[in-house]
Amino acid sequence: MTTAHTPNGRTHHTWWTCEPRRLHRDHAEITAQFSGLVWNEAGAGSWEGRLPRWPFERPEPEHLTAWIGEEGLLVRLEYSQAYPMVAPRLVPVDPLPEPFEWTQHRWHVNGDASLCLLRDDVWTGRESVVDLLLKAAGWRIEYALMKHQTIEQMTGSGIVSDDRLDHFLAQPPSPEDTTDHPELDTGGQDGPSC
């Protein structure tokens, strides 16, 4: 169903009624690159499922699974009725960031637990949602590096196009690494906002 009726009797059309070519483009691009995602037409629409562990063009580092396990990020991409002018939200489902991480920009997580993937980029409405999904897959890897206290903050451009962190993944995590972080109270002032 592409329309919804409100209690006052008005009819609202979904974004894809106005942008059918964009819906077709998103479906074609997402299913071609991320076959594990499933489309849900409810509300403004969403995609949910597991991203590949390493969907990047360069070779997967030898010990990546020691850092993140066998599977990639379980994510939900949520559209709003303002799409494509407003970027969709990407919400990590597994792993789910801890609430104290939502207030620190170094984790690239917004206060509502959605991912902050456009720190250095601008969304104009012409970009591909695949680029956001690739960044989300990279976020999962950088999240593991953060949890193991290997890096102090996530990269600005993301691991998708930045191989500077790959050398960490070529070795297994150190036994003294821990996934427990003390709750740091920086008041969200440890970097540029999302």
PDB file of C-alpha atoms in Angstrom:
ATOM      1  CA  MET A   1       0.000   0.000   0.000  1.00  0.00           C
ATOM      2  CA  THR A   2       1.463   3.365  -0.948  1.00  0.00           C
ATOM      3  CA  THR A   3      -0.989   5.668   0.791  1.00  0.00           C
ATOM      4  CA  ALA A   4      -2.028   6.110   4.396  1.00  0.00           C
ATOM      5  CA  HIS A   5      -5.115   7.727   5.867  1.00  0.00           C
ATOM      6  CA  THR A   6      -4.811   9.896   8.954  1.00  0.00           C
ATOM      7  CA  PRO A   7      -7.495  10.264  11.637  1.00  0.00           C
ATOM      8  CA  ASN A   8      -8.561  13.584  10.068  1.00  0.00           C
ATOM      9  CA  GLY A   9      -9.294  11.804   6.776  1.00  0.00           C
ATOM     10  CA  ARG A  10      -6.342  13.189   4.815  1.00  0.00           C
ATOM     11  CA  THR A  11      -4.409  10.891   2.567  1.00  0.00           C
ATOM     12  CA  HIS A  12      -0.610  10.856   2.724  1.00  0.00           C
ATOM     13  CA  HIS A  13       1.455   9.317  -0.022  1.00  0.00           C
ATOM     14  CA  THR A  14       4.670   7.470   0.624  1.00  0.00           C
ATOM     15  CA  TRP A  15       7.932   8.927  -0.645  1.00  0.00           C
ATOM     16  CA  TRP A  16       8.143   6.272  -3.353  1.00  0.00           C
ATOM     17  CA  THR A  17       4.815   7.358  -4.839  1.00  0.00           C
ATOM     18  CA  CYS A  18       6.537  10.631  -5.659  1.00  0.00           C
ATOM     19  CA  GLU A  19       9.944   9.070  -6.358  1.00  0.00           C
ATOM     20  CA  PRO A  20       9.283   5.684  -8.027  1.00  0.00           C
ATOM     21  CA  ARG A  21      12.582   5.767  -9.938  1.00  0.00           C
ATOM     22  CA  ARG A  22      14.472   6.263  -6.687  1.00  0.00           C
ATOM     23  CA  LEU A  23      12.712   3.290  -5.116  1.00  0.00           C
ATOM     24  CA  HIS A  24      13.615   1.171  -8.150  1.00  0.00           C
ATOM     25  CA  ARG A  25      17.226   2.399  -8.000  1.00  0.00           C
ATOM     26  CA  ASP A  26      17.533   1.619  -4.280  1.00  0.00           C
ATOM     27  CA  HIS A  27      16.024  -1.844  -4.707  1.00  0.00           C
ATOM     28  CA  ALA A  28      18.332  -2.655  -7.618  1.00  0.00           C
ATOM     29  CA  GLU A  29      21.487  -1.357  -5.908  1.00  0.00           C
ATOM     30  CA  ILE A  30      20.794  -2.857  -2.490  1.00  0.00           C
ATOM     31  CA  THR A  31      19.773  -6.311  -3.721  1.00  0.00           C
ATOM     32  CA  ALA A  32      22.800  -6.435  -6.037  1.00  0.00           C
ATOM     33  CA  GLN A  33      25.303  -5.666  -3.271  1.00  0.00           C
ATOM     34  CA  PHE A  34      23.547  -6.709  -0.040  1.00  0.00           C
ATOM     35  CA  SER A  35      21.408  -9.756  -0.744  1.00  0.00           C
ATOM     36  CA  GLY A  36      21.009 -10.387   3.007  1.00  0.00           C
ATOM     37  CA  LEU A  37      18.804  -7.313   3.451  1.00  0.00           C
ATOM     38  CA  VAL A  38      15.027  -7.604   3.347  1.00  0.00           C
ATOM     39  CA  TRP A  39      12.676  -4.781   2.292  1.00  0.00           C
ATOM     40  CA  ASN A  40       9.752  -3.865   4.533  1.00  0.00           C
ATOM     41  CA  GLU A  41       7.130  -1.503   3.085  1.00  0.00           C
ATOM     42  CA  ALA A  42       5.580  -0.525   6.443  1.00  0.00           C
ATOM     43  CA  GLY A  43       5.586   3.192   7.233  1.00  0.00           C
ATOM     44  CA  ALA A  44       8.184   4.948   5.132  1.00  0.00           C
ATOM     45  CA  GLY A  45       9.926   1.647   4.402  1.00  0.00           C
ATOM     46  CA  SER A  46      13.071   0.000   5.701  1.00  0.00           C
ATOM     47  CA  TRP A  47      15.676  -2.622   4.953  1.00  0.00           C
ATOM     48  CA  GLU A  48      16.894  -5.012   7.624  1.00  0.00           C
ATOM     49  CA  GLY A  49      19.413  -7.781   7.711  1.00  0.00           C
ATOM     50  CA  ARG A  50      23.054  -8.652   8.061  1.00  0.00           C
ATOM     51  CA  LEU A  51      25.738  -6.871   6.087  1.00  0.00           C
ATOM     52  CA  PRO A  52      28.687  -8.836   4.731  1.00  0.00           C
ATOM     53  CA  ARG A  53      31.668  -9.013   7.040  1.00  0.00           C
ATOM     54  CA  TRP A  54      34.015  -7.340   4.488  1.00  0.00           C
ATOM     55  CA  PRO A  55      32.199  -5.874   1.443  1.00  0.00           C
ATOM     56  CA  PHE A  56      35.163  -3.757   0.355  1.00  0.00           C
ATOM     57  CA  GLU A  57      37.238  -3.984  -2.824  1.00  0.00           C
ATOM     58  CA  ARG A  58      40.558  -4.683  -1.100  1.00  0.00           C
ATOM     59  CA  PRO A  59      41.407  -8.134   0.330  1.00  0.00           C
ATOM     60  CA  GLU A  60      39.918  -9.070   3.711  1.00  0.00           C
ATOM     61  CA  PRO A  61      42.548  -8.919   6.485  1.00  0.00           C
ATOM     62  CA  GLU A  62      43.680 -12.326   7.691  1.00  0.00           C
ATOM     63  CA  HIS A  63      42.393 -12.079  11.274  1.00  0.00           C
ATOM     64  CA  LEU A  64      39.212 -10.060  10.765  1.00  0.00           C
ATOM     65  CA  THR A  65      37.029 -12.808  12.246  1.00  0.00           C
ATOM     66  CA  ALA A  66      39.095 -12.748  15.462  1.00  0.00           C
ATOM     67  CA  TRP A  67      37.987  -9.121  15.845  1.00  0.00           C
ATOM     68  CA  ILE A  68      34.324  -9.234  14.787  1.00  0.00           C
ATOM     69  CA  GLY A  69      33.338 -12.887  14.473  1.00  0.00           C
ATOM     70  CA  GLU A  70      32.033 -14.666  11.398  1.00  0.00           C
ATOM     71  CA  GLU A  71      29.210 -12.246  10.577  1.00  0.00           C
ATOM     72  CA  GLY A  72      28.934  -8.582   9.762  1.00  0.00           C
ATOM     73  CA  LEU A  73      26.685  -5.945  11.287  1.00  0.00           C
ATOM     74  CA  LEU A  74      22.978  -6.644  11.723  1.00  0.00           C
ATOM     75  CA  VAL A  75      21.429  -3.332  10.685  1.00  0.00           C
ATOM     76  CA  ARG A  76      18.130  -1.610   9.936  1.00  0.00           C
ATOM     77  CA  LEU A  77      18.055   1.153   7.304  1.00  0.00           C
ATOM     78  CA  GLU A  78      15.012   3.332   8.002  1.00  0.00           C
ATOM     79  CA  TYR A  79      13.617   5.759   5.466  1.00  0.00           C
ATOM     80  CA  SER A  80      11.536   8.806   6.343  1.00  0.00           C
ATOM     81  CA  GLN A  81       8.839  10.279   4.131  1.00  0.00           C
ATOM     82  CA  ALA A  82      11.319  13.101   3.388  1.00  0.00           C
ATOM     83  CA  TYR A  83      13.626  10.674   1.559  1.00  0.00           C
ATOM     84  CA  PRO A  84      15.585  11.109  -0.697  1.00  0.00           C
ATOM     85  CA  MET A  85      16.135  14.715   0.427  1.00  0.00           C
ATOM     86  CA  VAL A  86      16.830  13.477   3.964  1.00  0.00           C
ATOM     87  CA  ALA A  87      19.273  10.616   4.412  1.00  0.00           C
ATOM     88  CA  PRO A  88      17.894   7.390   5.860  1.00  0.00           C
ATOM     89  CA  ARG A  89      18.783   6.367   9.414  1.00  0.00           C
ATOM     90  CA  LEU A  90      20.977   3.331   9.912  1.00  0.00           C
ATOM     91  CA  VAL A  91      20.428   1.649  13.246  1.00  0.00           C
ATOM     92  CA  PRO A  92      22.812  -1.066  14.422  1.00  0.00           C
ATOM     93  CA  VAL A  93      20.880  -4.019  15.825  1.00  0.00           C
ATOM     94  CA  ASP A  94      23.814  -6.337  16.617  1.00  0.00           C
ATOM     95  CA  PRO A  95      26.059  -5.157  18.062  1.00  0.00           C
ATOM     96  CA  LEU A  96      23.981  -2.436  19.680  1.00  0.00           C
ATOM     97  CA  PRO A  97      26.157   0.393  21.029  1.00  0.00           C
ATOM     98  CA  GLU A  98      25.975   1.001  24.749  1.00  0.00           C
ATOM     99  CA  PRO A  99      24.048   4.116  25.835  1.00  0.00           C
ATOM    100  CA  PHE A 100      27.185   5.902  27.063  1.00  0.00           C
ATOM    101  CA  GLU A 101      28.623   5.551  23.548  1.00  0.00           C
ATOM    102  CA  TRP A 102      25.653   7.498  22.145  1.00  0.00           C
ATOM    103  CA  THR A 103      26.911  10.693  23.761  1.00  0.00           C
ATOM    104  CA  GLN A 104      30.501  10.509  22.516  1.00  0.00           C
ATOM    105  CA  HIS A 105      31.162  11.487  18.917  1.00  0.00           C
ATOM    106  CA  ARG A 106      34.288   9.346  18.717  1.00  0.00           C
ATOM    107  CA  TRP A 107      31.996   6.281  18.438  1.00  0.00           C
ATOM    108  CA  HIS A 108      30.087   7.736  15.439  1.00  0.00           C
ATOM    109  CA  VAL A 109      26.751   7.052  17.094  1.00  0.00           C
ATOM    110  CA  ASN A 110      23.988   9.651  17.371  1.00  0.00           C
ATOM    111  CA  GLY A 111      22.019  10.222  20.562  1.00  0.00           C
ATOM    112  CA  ASP A 112      19.174   8.027  19.232  1.00  0.00           C
ATOM    113  CA  ALA A 113      21.575   5.072  18.700  1.00  0.00           C
ATOM    114  CA  SER A 114      21.598   5.515  14.898  1.00  0.00           C
ATOM    115  CA  LEU A 115      24.956   5.621  13.153  1.00  0.00           C
ATOM    116  CA  CYS A 116      26.610   8.909  12.287  1.00  0.00           C
ATOM    117  CA  LEU A 117      27.929   8.115   8.820  1.00  0.00           C
ATOM    118  CA  LEU A 118      28.025  11.545   7.199  1.00  0.00           C
ATOM    119  CA  ARG A 119      30.583  13.309   9.397  1.00  0.00           C
ATOM    120  CA  ASP A 120      32.810  14.381   6.499  1.00  0.00           C
ATOM    121  CA  ASP A 121      30.229  14.083   3.746  1.00  0.00           C
ATOM    122  CA  VAL A 122      27.041  15.908   2.800  1.00  0.00           C
ATOM    123  CA  TRP A 123      23.816  14.165   1.792  1.00  0.00           C
ATOM    124  CA  THR A 124      22.258  15.884  -1.237  1.00  0.00           C
ATOM    125  CA  GLY A 125      19.681  13.217  -2.085  1.00  0.00           C
ATOM    126  CA  ARG A 126      21.561  11.995  -5.154  1.00  0.00           C
ATOM    127  CA  GLU A 127      23.926   9.657  -3.299  1.00  0.00           C
ATOM    128  CA  SER A 128      23.451   5.908  -3.186  1.00  0.00           C
ATOM    129  CA  VAL A 129      22.222   4.277   0.006  1.00  0.00           C
ATOM    130  CA  VAL A 130      24.761   1.551  -0.795  1.00  0.00           C
ATOM    131  CA  ASP A 131      27.481   4.024   0.202  1.00  0.00           C
ATOM    132  CA  LEU A 132      25.833   4.379   3.623  1.00  0.00           C
ATOM    133  CA  LEU A 133      25.535   0.606   3.983  1.00  0.00           C
ATOM    134  CA  LEU A 134      29.220   0.191   3.121  1.00  0.00           C
ATOM    135  CA  LYS A 135      30.070   2.776   5.776  1.00  0.00           C
ATOM    136  CA  ALA A 136      27.895   0.876   8.262  1.00  0.00           C
ATOM    137  CA  ALA A 137      29.831  -2.331   7.483  1.00  0.00           C
ATOM    138  CA  GLY A 138      33.038  -0.404   8.121  1.00  0.00           C
ATOM    139  CA  TRP A 139      31.598   1.073  11.318  1.00  0.00           C
ATOM    140  CA  ARG A 140      31.197  -2.486  12.653  1.00  0.00           C
ATOM    141  CA  ILE A 141      34.919  -3.124  12.211  1.00  0.00           C
ATOM    142  CA  GLU A 142      35.980   0.189  13.720  1.00  0.00           C
ATOM    143  CA  TYR A 143      33.562  -0.471  16.597  1.00  0.00           C
ATOM    144  CA  ALA A 144      35.435  -3.695  17.369  1.00  0.00           C
ATOM    145  CA  LEU A 145      38.749  -1.815  17.297  1.00  0.00           C
ATOM    146  CA  MET A 146      37.289   0.741  19.708  1.00  0.00           C
ATOM    147  CA  LYS A 147      35.909  -1.929  22.042  1.00  0.00           C
ATOM    148  CA  HIS A 148      39.339  -3.599  22.138  1.00  0.00           C
ATOM    149  CA  GLN A 149      40.856  -0.170  22.910  1.00  0.00           C
ATOM    150  CA  THR A 150      43.091  -0.443  19.852  1.00  0.00           C
ATOM    151  CA  ILE A 151      42.026   2.979  18.553  1.00  0.00           C
ATOM    152  CA  GLU A 152      40.776   5.969  20.533  1.00  0.00           C
ATOM    153  CA  GLN A 153      38.283   7.254  17.963  1.00  0.00           C
ATOM    154  CA  MET A 154      36.820   6.169  14.671  1.00  0.00           C
ATOM    155  CA  THR A 155      38.232   7.559  11.441  1.00  0.00           C
ATOM    156  CA  GLY A 156      36.630  10.562   9.775  1.00  0.00           C
ATOM    157  CA  SER A 157      36.376   9.002   6.328  1.00  0.00           C
ATOM    158  CA  GLY A 158      35.671   5.421   7.409  1.00  0.00           C
ATOM    159  CA  ILE A 159      37.432   2.140   6.764  1.00  0.00           C
ATOM    160  CA  VAL A 160      35.593   1.767   3.434  1.00  0.00           C
ATOM    161  CA  SER A 161      38.069   4.039   1.680  1.00  0.00           C
ATOM    162  CA  ASP A 162      40.802   4.291   4.321  1.00  0.00           C
ATOM    163  CA  ASP A 163      43.124   1.309   4.783  1.00  0.00           C
ATOM    164  CA  ARG A 164      45.139   2.833   7.649  1.00  0.00           C
ATOM    165  CA  LEU A 165      43.520   0.473  10.185  1.00  0.00           C
ATOM    166  CA  ASP A 166      43.870  -2.717   8.148  1.00  0.00           C
ATOM    167  CA  HIS A 167      47.230  -3.575   9.747  1.00  0.00           C
ATOM    168  CA  PHE A 168      45.504  -4.051  13.123  1.00  0.00           C
ATOM    169  CA  LEU A 169      43.201  -6.631  11.546  1.00  0.00           C
ATOM    170  CA  ALA A 170      46.116  -8.581  10.086  1.00  0.00           C
ATOM    171  CA  GLN A 171      46.858  -9.793  13.644  1.00  0.00           C
ATOM    172  CA  PRO A 172      44.474 -11.208  16.247  1.00  0.00           C
ATOM    173  CA  PRO A 173      43.520  -8.924  19.148  1.00  0.00           C
ATOM    174  CA  SER A 174      45.989  -8.936  22.031  1.00  0.00           C
ATOM    175  CA  PRO A 175      44.973 -11.120  24.981  1.00  0.00           C
ATOM    176  CA  GLU A 176      45.117  -8.091  27.264  1.00  0.00           C
ATOM    177  CA  ASP A 177      42.580  -6.270  25.091  1.00  0.00           C
ATOM    178  CA  THR A 178      39.203  -5.919  26.734  1.00  0.00           C
ATOM    179  CA  THR A 179      35.742  -5.219  25.447  1.00  0.00           C
ATOM    180  CA  ASP A 180      34.812  -3.371  28.653  1.00  0.00           C
ATOM    181  CA  HIS A 181      35.227   0.387  28.521  1.00  0.00           C
ATOM    182  CA  PRO A 182      34.783   2.577  31.555  1.00  0.00           C
ATOM    183  CA  GLU A 183      31.935   4.988  31.104  1.00  0.00           C
ATOM    184  CA  LEU A 184      33.690   8.146  30.081  1.00  0.00           C
ATOM    185  CA  ASP A 185      31.861  11.384  30.774  1.00  0.00           C
ATOM    186  CA  THR A 186      33.011  13.812  28.142  1.00  0.00           C
ATOM    187  CA  GLY A 187      29.671  15.483  27.744  1.00  0.00           C
ATOM    188  CA  GLY A 188      29.778  14.689  24.037  1.00  0.00           C
ATOM    189  CA  GLN A 189      32.561  17.203  23.526  1.00  0.00           C
ATOM    190  CA  ASP A 190      35.217  14.892  22.154  1.00  0.00           C
ATOM    191  CA  GLY A 191      34.906  15.732  18.485  1.00  0.00           C
ATOM    192  CA  PRO A 192      32.776  17.314  15.796  1.00  0.00           C
ATOM    193  CA  SER A 193      29.108  16.588  16.026  1.00  0.00           C
ATOM    194  CA  CYS A 194      27.308  14.384  13.534  1.00  0.00           C
TER     195      CYS A 194
END
